[in-house]
Coordinates of C-alpha atoms and ligand atoms in Angstrom, one line a residue:
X1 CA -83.8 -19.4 22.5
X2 CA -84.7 -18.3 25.8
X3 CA -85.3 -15.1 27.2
X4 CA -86.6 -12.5 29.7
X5 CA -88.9 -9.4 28.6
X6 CA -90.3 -6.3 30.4
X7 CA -92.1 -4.9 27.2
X8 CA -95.3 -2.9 28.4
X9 CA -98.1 -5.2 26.4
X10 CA -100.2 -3.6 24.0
X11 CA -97.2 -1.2 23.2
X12 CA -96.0 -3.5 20.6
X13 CA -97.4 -6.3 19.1
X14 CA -97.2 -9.8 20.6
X15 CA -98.2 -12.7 18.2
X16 CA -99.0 -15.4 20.8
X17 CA -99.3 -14.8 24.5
X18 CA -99.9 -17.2 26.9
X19 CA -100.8 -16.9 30.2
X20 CA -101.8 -18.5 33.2
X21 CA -105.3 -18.0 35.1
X22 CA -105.4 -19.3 38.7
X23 CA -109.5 -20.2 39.8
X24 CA -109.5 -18.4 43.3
X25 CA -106.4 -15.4 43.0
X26 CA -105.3 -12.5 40.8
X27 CA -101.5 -13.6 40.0
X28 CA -100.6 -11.1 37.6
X29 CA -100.2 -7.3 38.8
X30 CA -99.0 -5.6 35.5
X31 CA -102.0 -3.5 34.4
X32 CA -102.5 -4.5 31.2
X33 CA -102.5 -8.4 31.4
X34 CA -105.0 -8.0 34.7
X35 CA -107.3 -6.6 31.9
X36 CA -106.5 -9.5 29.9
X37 CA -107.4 -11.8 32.8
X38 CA -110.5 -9.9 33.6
X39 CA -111.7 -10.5 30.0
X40 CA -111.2 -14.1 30.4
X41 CA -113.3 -14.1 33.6
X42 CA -116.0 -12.7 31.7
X43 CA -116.9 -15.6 29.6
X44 CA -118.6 -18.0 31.8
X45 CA -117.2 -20.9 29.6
X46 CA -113.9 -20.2 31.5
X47 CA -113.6 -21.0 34.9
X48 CA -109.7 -21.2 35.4
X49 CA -109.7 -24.4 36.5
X50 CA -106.7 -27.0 36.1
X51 CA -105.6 -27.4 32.6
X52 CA -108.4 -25.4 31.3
X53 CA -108.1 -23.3 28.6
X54 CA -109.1 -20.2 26.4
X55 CA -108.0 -19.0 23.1
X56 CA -109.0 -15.3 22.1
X57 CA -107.8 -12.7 19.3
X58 CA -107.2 -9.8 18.7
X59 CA -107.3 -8.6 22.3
X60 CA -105.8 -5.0 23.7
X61 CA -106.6 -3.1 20.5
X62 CA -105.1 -5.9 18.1
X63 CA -101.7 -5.4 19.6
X64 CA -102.1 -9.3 21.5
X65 CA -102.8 -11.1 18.3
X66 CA -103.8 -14.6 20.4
X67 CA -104.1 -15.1 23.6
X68 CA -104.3 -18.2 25.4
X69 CA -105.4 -18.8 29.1
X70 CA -104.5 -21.6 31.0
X71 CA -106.1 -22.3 34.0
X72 CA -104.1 -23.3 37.3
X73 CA -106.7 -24.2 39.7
X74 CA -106.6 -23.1 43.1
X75 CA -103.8 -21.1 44.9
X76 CA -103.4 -23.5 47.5
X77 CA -102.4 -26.2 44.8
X78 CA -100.5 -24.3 42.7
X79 CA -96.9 -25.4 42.9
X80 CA -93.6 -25.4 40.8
X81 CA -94.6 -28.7 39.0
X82 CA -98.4 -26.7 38.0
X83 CA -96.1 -23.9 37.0
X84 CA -94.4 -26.3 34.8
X85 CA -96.7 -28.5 33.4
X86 CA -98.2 -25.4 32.5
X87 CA -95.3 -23.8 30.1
X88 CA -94.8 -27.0 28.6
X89 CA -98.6 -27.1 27.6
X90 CA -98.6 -23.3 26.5
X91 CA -95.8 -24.4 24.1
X92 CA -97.2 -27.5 22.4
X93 CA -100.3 -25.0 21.8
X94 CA -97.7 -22.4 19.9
X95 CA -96.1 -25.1 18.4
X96 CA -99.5 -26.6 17.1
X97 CA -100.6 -23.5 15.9
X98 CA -97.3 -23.4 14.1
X99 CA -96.1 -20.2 15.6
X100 CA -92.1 -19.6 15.7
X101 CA -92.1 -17.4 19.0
X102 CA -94.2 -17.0 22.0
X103 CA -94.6 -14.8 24.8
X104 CA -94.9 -16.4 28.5
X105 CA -96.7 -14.2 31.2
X106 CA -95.3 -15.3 34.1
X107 CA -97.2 -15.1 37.9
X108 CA -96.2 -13.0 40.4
X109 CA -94.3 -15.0 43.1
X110 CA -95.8 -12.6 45.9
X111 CA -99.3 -14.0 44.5
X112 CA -98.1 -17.7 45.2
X113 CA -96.0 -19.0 48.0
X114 CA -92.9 -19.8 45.8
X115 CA -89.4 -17.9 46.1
X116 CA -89.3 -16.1 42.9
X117 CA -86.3 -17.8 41.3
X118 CA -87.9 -21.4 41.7
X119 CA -91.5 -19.7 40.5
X120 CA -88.8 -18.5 37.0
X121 CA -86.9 -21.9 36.9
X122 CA -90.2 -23.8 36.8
X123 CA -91.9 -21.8 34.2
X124 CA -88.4 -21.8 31.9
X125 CA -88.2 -25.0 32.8
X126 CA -91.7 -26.3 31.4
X127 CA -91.7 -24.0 28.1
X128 CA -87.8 -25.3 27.3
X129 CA -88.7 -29.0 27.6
X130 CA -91.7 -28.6 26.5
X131 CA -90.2 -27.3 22.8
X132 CA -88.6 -30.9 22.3
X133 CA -90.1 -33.0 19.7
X134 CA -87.5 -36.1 18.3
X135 CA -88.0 -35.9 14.9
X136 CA -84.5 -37.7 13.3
X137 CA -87.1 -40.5 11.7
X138 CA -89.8 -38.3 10.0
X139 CA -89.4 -37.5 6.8
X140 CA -92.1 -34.8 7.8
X141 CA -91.9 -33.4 10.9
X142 CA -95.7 -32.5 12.2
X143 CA -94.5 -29.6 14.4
X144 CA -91.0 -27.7 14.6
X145 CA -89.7 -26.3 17.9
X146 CA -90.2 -22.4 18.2
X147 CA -87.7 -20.0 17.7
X148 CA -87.4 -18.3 20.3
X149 CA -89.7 -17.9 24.2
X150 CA -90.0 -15.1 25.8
X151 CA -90.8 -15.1 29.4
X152 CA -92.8 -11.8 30.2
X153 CA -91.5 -10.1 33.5
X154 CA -91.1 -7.1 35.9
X155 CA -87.8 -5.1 34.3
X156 CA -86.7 -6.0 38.0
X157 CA -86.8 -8.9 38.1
X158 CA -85.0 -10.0 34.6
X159 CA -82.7 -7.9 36.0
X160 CA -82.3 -9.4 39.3
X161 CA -82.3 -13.2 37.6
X162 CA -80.5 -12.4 34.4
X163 CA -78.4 -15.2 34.4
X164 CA -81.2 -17.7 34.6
X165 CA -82.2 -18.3 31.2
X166 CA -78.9 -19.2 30.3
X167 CA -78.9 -22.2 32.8
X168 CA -81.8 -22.9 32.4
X169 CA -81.3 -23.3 28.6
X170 CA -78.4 -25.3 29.0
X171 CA -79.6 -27.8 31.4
X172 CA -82.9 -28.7 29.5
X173 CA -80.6 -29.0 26.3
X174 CA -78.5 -31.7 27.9
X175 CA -82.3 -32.7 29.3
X176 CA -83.8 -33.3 25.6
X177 CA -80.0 -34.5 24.2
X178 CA -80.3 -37.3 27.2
X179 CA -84.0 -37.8 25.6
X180 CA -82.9 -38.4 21.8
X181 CA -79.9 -40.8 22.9
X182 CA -82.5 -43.0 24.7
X183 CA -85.2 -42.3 22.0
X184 CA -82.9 -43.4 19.0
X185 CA -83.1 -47.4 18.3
X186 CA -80.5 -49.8 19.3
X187 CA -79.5 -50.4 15.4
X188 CA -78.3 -46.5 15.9
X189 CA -76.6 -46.6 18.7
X190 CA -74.4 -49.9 19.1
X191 CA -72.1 -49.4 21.6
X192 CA -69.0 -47.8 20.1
X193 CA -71.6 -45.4 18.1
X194 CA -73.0 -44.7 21.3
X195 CA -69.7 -43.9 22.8
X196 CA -68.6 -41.3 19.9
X197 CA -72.1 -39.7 20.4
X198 CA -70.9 -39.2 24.0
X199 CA -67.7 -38.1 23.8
X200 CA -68.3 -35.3 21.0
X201 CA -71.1 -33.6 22.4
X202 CA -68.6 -33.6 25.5
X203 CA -65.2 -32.5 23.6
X204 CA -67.7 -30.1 22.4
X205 CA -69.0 -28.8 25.1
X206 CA -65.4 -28.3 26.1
X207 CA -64.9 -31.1 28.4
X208 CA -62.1 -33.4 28.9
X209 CA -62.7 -37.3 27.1
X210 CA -60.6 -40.4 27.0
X211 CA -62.6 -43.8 25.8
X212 CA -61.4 -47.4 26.5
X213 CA -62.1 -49.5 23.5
X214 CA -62.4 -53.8 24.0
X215 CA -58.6 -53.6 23.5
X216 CA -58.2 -51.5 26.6
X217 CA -61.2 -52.9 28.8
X218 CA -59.5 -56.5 28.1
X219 CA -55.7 -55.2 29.2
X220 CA -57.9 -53.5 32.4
X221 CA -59.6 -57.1 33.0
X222 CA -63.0 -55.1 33.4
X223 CA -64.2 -59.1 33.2
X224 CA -67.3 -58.6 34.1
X225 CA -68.9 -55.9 31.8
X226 CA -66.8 -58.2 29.4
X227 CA -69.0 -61.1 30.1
X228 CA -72.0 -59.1 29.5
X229 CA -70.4 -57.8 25.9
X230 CA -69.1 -61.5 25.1
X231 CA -72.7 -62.4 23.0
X232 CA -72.4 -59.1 20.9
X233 CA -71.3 -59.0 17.6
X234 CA -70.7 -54.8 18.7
X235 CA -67.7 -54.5 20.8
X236 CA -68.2 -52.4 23.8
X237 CA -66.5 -49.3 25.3
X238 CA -66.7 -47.5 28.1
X239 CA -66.2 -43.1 28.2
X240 CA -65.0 -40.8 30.7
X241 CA -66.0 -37.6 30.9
X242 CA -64.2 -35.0 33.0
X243 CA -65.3 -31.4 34.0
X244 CA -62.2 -29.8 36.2
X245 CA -63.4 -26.1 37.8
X246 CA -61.3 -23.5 38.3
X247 CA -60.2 -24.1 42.0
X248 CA -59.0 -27.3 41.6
X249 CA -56.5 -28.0 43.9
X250 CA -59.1 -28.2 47.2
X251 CA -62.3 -29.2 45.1
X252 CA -64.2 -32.4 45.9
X253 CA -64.6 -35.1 43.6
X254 CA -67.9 -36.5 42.5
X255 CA -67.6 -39.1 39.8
X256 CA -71.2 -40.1 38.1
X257 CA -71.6 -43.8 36.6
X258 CA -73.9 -44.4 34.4
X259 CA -75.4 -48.1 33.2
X260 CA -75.1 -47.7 29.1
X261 CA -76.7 -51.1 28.0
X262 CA -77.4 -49.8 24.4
X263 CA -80.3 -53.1 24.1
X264 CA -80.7 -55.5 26.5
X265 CA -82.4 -59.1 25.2
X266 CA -81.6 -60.5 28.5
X267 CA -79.1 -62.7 27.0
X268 CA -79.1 -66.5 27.0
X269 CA -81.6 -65.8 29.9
X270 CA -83.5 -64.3 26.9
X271 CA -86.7 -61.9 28.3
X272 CA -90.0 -62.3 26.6
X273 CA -90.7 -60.5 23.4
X274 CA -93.6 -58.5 25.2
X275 CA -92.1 -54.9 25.9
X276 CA -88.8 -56.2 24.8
X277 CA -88.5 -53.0 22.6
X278 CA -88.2 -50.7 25.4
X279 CA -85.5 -52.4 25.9
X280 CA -83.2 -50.1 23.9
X281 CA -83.9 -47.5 27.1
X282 CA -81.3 -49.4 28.9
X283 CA -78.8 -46.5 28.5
X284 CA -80.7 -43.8 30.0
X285 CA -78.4 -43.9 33.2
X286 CA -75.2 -43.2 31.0
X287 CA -77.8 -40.7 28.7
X288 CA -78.5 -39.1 31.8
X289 CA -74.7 -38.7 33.2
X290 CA -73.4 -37.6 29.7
X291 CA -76.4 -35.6 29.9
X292 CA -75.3 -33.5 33.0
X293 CA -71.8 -33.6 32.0
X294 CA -73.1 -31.4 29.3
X295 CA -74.9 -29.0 31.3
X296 CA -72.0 -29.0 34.1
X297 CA -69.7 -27.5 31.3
X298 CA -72.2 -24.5 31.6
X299 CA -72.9 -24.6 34.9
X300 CA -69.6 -24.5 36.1
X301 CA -70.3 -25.9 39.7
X302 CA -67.1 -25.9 42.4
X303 CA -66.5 -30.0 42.5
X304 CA -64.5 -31.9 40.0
X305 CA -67.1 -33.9 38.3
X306 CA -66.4 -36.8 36.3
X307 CA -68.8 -39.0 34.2
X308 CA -68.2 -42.6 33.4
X309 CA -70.1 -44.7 31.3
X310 CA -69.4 -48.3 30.5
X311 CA -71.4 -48.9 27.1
X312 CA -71.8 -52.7 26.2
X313 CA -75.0 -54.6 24.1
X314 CA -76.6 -57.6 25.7
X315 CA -76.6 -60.8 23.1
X316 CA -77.5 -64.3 23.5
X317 CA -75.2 -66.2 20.5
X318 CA -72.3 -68.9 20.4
X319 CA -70.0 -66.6 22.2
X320 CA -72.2 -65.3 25.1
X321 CA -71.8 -65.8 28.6
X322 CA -73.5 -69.2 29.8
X323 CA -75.9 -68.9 33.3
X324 CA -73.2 -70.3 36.1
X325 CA -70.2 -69.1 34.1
X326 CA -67.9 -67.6 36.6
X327 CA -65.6 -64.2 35.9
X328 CA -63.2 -62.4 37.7
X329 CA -64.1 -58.7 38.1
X330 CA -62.7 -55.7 37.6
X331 CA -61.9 -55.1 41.6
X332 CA -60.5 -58.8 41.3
X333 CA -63.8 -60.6 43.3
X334 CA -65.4 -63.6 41.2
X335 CA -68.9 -63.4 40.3
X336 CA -71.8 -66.0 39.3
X337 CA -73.4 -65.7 36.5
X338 CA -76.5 -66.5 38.3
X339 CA -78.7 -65.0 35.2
X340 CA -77.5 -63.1 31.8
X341 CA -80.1 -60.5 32.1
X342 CA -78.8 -59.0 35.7
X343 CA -76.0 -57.7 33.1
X344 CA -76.4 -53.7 34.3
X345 CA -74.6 -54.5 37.5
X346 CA -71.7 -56.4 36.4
X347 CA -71.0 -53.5 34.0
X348 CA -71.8 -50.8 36.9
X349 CA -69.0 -53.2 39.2
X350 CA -66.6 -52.7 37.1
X351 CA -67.4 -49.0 36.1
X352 CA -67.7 -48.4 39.8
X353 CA -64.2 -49.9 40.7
X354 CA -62.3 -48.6 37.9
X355 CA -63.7 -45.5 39.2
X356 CA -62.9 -45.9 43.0
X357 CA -59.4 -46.7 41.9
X358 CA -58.3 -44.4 39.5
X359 CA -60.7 -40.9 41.2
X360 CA -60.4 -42.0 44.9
X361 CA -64.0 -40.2 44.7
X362 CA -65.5 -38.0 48.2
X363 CA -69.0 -39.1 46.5
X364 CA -69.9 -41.8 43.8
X365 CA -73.1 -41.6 43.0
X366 CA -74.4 -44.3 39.6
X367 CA -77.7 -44.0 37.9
X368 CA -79.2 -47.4 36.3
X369 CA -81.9 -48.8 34.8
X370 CA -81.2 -51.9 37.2
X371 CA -84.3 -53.6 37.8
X372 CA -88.3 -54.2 36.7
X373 CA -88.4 -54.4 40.5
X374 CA -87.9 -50.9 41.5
X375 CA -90.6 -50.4 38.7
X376 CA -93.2 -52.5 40.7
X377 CA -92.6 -50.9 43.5
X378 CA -92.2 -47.1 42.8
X379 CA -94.0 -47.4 39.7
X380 CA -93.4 -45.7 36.3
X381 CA -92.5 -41.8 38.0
X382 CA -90.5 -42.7 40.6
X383 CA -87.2 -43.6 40.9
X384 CA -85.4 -45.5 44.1
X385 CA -82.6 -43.9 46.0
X386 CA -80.0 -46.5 48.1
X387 CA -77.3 -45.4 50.1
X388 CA -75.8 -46.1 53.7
X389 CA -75.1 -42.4 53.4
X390 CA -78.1 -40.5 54.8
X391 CA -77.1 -36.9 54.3
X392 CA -76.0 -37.6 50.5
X393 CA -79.2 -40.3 50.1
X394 CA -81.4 -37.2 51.6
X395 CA -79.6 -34.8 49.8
X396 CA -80.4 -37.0 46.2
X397 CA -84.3 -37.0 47.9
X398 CA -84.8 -33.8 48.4
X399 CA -82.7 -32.5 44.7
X400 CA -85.1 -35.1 43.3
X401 CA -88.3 -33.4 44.9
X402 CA -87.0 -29.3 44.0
X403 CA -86.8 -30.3 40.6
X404 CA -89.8 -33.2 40.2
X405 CA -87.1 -35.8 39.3
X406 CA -88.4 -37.9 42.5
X407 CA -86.4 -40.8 44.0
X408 CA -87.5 -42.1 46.9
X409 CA -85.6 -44.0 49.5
X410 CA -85.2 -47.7 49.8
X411 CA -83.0 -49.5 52.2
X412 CA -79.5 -51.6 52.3
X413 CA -80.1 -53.9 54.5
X414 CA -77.1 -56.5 55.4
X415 CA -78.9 -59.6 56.1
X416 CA -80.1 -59.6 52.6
X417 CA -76.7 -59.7 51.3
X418 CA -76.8 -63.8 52.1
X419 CA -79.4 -64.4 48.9
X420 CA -76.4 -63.2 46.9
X421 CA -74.3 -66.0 48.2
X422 CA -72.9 -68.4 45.9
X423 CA -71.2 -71.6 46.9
X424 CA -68.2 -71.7 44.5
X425 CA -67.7 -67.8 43.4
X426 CA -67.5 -65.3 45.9
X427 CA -71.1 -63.6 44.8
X428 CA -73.7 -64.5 42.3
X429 CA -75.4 -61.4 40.4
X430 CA -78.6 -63.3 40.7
X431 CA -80.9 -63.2 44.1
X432 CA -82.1 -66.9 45.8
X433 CA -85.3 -65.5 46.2
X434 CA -87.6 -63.7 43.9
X435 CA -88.4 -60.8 45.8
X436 CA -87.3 -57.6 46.8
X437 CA -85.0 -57.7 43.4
X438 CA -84.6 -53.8 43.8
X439 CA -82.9 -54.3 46.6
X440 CA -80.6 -57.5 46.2
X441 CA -79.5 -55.6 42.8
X442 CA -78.6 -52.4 45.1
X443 CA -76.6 -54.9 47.7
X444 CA -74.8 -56.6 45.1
X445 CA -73.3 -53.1 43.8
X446 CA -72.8 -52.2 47.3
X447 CA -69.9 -55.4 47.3
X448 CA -68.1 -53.0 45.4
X449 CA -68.1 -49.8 46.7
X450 CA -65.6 -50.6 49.6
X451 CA -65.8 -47.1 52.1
X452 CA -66.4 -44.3 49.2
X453 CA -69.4 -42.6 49.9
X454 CA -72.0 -44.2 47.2
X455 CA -75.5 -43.6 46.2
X456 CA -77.2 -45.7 43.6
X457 CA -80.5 -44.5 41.8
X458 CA -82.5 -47.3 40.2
X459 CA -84.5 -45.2 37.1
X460 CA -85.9 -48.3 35.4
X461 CA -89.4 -46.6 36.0
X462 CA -89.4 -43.0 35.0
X463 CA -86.3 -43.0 32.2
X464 CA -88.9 -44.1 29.7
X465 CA -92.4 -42.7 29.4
X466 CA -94.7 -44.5 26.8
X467 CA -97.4 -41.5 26.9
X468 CA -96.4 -37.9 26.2
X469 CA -97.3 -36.0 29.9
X470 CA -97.2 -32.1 29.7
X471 CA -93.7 -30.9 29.1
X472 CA -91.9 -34.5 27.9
X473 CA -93.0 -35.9 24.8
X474 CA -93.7 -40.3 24.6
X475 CA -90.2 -42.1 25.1
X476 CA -87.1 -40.9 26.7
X477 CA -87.4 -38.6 29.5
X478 CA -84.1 -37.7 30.4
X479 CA -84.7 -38.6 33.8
X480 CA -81.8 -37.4 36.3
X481 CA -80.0 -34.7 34.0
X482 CA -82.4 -32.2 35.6
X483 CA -81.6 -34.2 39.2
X484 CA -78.0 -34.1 39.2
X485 CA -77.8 -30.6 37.6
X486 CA -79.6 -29.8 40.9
X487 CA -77.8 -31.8 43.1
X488 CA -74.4 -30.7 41.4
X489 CA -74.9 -26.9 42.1
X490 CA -76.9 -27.0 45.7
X491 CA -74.6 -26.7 48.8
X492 CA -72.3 -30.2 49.8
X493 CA -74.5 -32.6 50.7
Ligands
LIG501 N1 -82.8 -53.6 32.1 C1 -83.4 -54.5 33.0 C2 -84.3 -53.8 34.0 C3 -85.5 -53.1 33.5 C4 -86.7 -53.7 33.6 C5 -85.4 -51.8 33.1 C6 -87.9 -53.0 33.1 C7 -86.5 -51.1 32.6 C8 -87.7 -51.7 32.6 C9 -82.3 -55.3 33.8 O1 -81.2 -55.6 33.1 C10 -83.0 -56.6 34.1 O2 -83.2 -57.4 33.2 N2 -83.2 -56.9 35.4 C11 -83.7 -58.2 35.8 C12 -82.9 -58.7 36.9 C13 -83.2 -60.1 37.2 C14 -82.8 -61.0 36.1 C15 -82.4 -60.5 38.5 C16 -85.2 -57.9 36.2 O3 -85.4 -56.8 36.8 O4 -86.0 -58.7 36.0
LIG502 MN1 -81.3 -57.3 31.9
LIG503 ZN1 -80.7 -54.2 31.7

């Protein structure tokens, strides 16, 4: 749980306290934690610098019981990432010291140049993800979560921003939720387990569902994310989430796909074993749209929003899809099985279409882990944004920058779309050349998108971190809840 608090310090007594310490600037008027502060100062072993810290006891006449400084560094690098990167390490250390609640000081916004609801968000932000630890395989859990975080504020301004825990609460829920689905192994989520994870956390979060099992997909003809499901022994299935607001009758309608590969071996184009277990992070573009589905129930935003996932397992066997195998799509184009493992767009085609069709969608925007290409390029933090689109691709860009979720932009260009030629179907899913594969993957979607305004967000890079950073723990990230939360409840792009 988490909250706001104006308690003077020192008038009751606070168990764990952390606060932050910036090298060059006082950021904290309230009397009492300034003397904190100046306390820290005194001991030359604490300098305030980034990521520094300082535990001490028993401080304002026993009433903090531990205190913990952080340092920030300098003021003029101090931003809402610092802020939190900061809460999320403040937690750990309460959670380490196996404490069940914690007290957050936060700065003064005046003291940094941050509005004061971003300087809030950030802190809430860092402490709520930070208190995530996936623990469904330990028998014995090292650390638990803690019960409850208090942020410490001016009575002002937890009045002024009272509604701000809430959301932020919900969203990094749906945040560490989008984490644990892309976390769990592929023996624990095959695709029809995967898609009744999905659609009760939505039914109850109080959102509309409706899944198409293989009976349905096949009376559809969604052939191409059935080619891609052919080799499985686990039939697939594909959810749809639906959030309607209040004003529905004049509301825009955004519909989110998400790529739901629940393991990908690459197929009959099998990958090498190297890595190959990441692998079962090949969901965390339908993870991250079930994700915000979740947190749109809560956050109530004024567009119809509608999440669809198409949820299949990549298999080589006797019954999987050969390389130059030709099937007929969902939108009725054939495609060329150019290569088994560029199986995440011919399940997003057919999500996509399905989509356009039934929706008739102002914006479609799909989030994928499409290719290892975006990854060289953008690295392991970054994701790629593609659209023809520039107010909704800059919209995406600068969503993706408010809330560190970064995605930068790549481009569409149409005289790449002749390496997707094939000479008998009428496209192959696999380039002619080997490079620029981040980009090819984007055009082929792009085939199917027809005139509905269409971004596509490649995440193969940061939907899966191997290392634990300050406020995400090592494997899922739940990269693009926090995005689309953010790009969901900002003005129309
Ligand atoms: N799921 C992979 C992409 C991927 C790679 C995600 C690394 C996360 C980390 C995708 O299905 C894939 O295999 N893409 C191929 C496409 C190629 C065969 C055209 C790739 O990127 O190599
Ligand atoms: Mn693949
Ligand atoms: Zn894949």
């Amino acid at each position: 749980m988490l909250n706001f608090t104006s308690v003077a310090l020192g008038r009751s007594e606070v168990d764990f306290l952390a606060v932050p310490v910036c090298e060059d600037a006082e950021i904290h008027a309230d009397k009492e934690l300034a003397a904190l502060v100046a306390e820290a100062r005194g001991l030359e072993e604490f300098k305030a610098e980034a990521k520094q810290q300082l535990m001490l006891y028993n401080l304002l006449d026993g009433r903090v019981l531990r205190c913990l400084f952080l340092g920030l560094g300098p003021r003029k690098k101090i931003n809402a990432e610092t802020l939190r990167a900061f809460a999320g390490r403040a937690v750990k250390v309460a959670m380490t010291a196996k404490r069940e609640a914690m007290t957050i000081a936060a700065p003064l916004a005046q003291a940094l140049d941050l509005p004061p609801e971003r300087l809030l968000q950030a802190v809430a932000e860092g402490a709520c993800l930070g208190n995530h630890t996936f623990t469904r395989y330990k028998e014995k859990p090292k650390h638990a979560p803690l019960q409850s975080i208090s942020m410490l504020v001016p009575a002002t301004m937890a009045k002024q921003f009272a509604v701000l825990p809430g959301r932020v609460e919900a969203i990094c829920r749906a945040v560490c939720q989008a984490r644990e689905w892309v976390s769990t192994p592929g023996n624990d989520k095959l695709p029809e387990q995967l898609g009744r994870a999905f659609s009760t956390a939505a039914s109850r979060a109080g959102l509309q569902v409706r899944t198409l099992d293989q009976t349905q997909l096949k009376r559809h003809k969604f052939g191409a994310m059935l080619a891609v499901a052919a080799g499985s022994a686990h039939p697939p299935c594909l959810v749809e989430i639906s959030y309607t607001p209040a004003k529905a009758a004049d509301a825009q309608t955004i519909v989110l796909v998400g790529k739901g590969v629940t393991f990908d071996t690459g197929g009959i184009d099998i990958k090498p074993a190297t890595g190959m277990e990441a692998m079962k992070g090949d969901m965390a573009g339908a993870a991250a749209v079930v994700g915000a589905m979740l947190a749109v129930a809560k956050l109530k935003p004024k567009q119809r929003v509608i999440g669809i996932t198409p949820i299949v397992e990549n298999m080589p066997s006797g019954t999987a899809t050969r390389p130059g195998d030709i099937v007929t799509s969902y939108a009725g184009k054939t495609v060329e099985i150019g290569n088994t493992d560029a199986e995440g767009r011919l399940i997003l085609i057919d999500a996509m279409a399905y989509a356009i069709k039934k929706h008739k969608p102002d914006v479609l925007v799909d989030l994928a882990t499409l290719t290892g290409a975006c990854v060289v390029g953008l690295g392991e933090k970054i994701a790629g944004v593609f659209s023809r689109d520039d107010a909704l691709r800059q919209a995406i860009a600068a969503a993706g920058e408010a809330v560190h979720e970064r995605c930068w932009p790549m481009p569409l260009p149409d005289d790449y779309k002749e390496l997707l030629k094939s000479d008998i179907a009428d496209i192959s899913n696999m380039s002619s050349s080997r490079y620029g594969g981040a980009i090819t993957a984007a055009l082929f979607l792009s085939e199917f998108t027809n005139e509905t305004r269409w971004a596509h967000i490649d995440i193969a890079g940061p939907a899966h971190a191997k290392k634990a950073s300050d406020y995400c723990g090592p494997g899922g990230t739940g990269f693009g809840v926090r995005l689309l939360c953010e790009l969901l409840t900002r003005r129309q792009p």
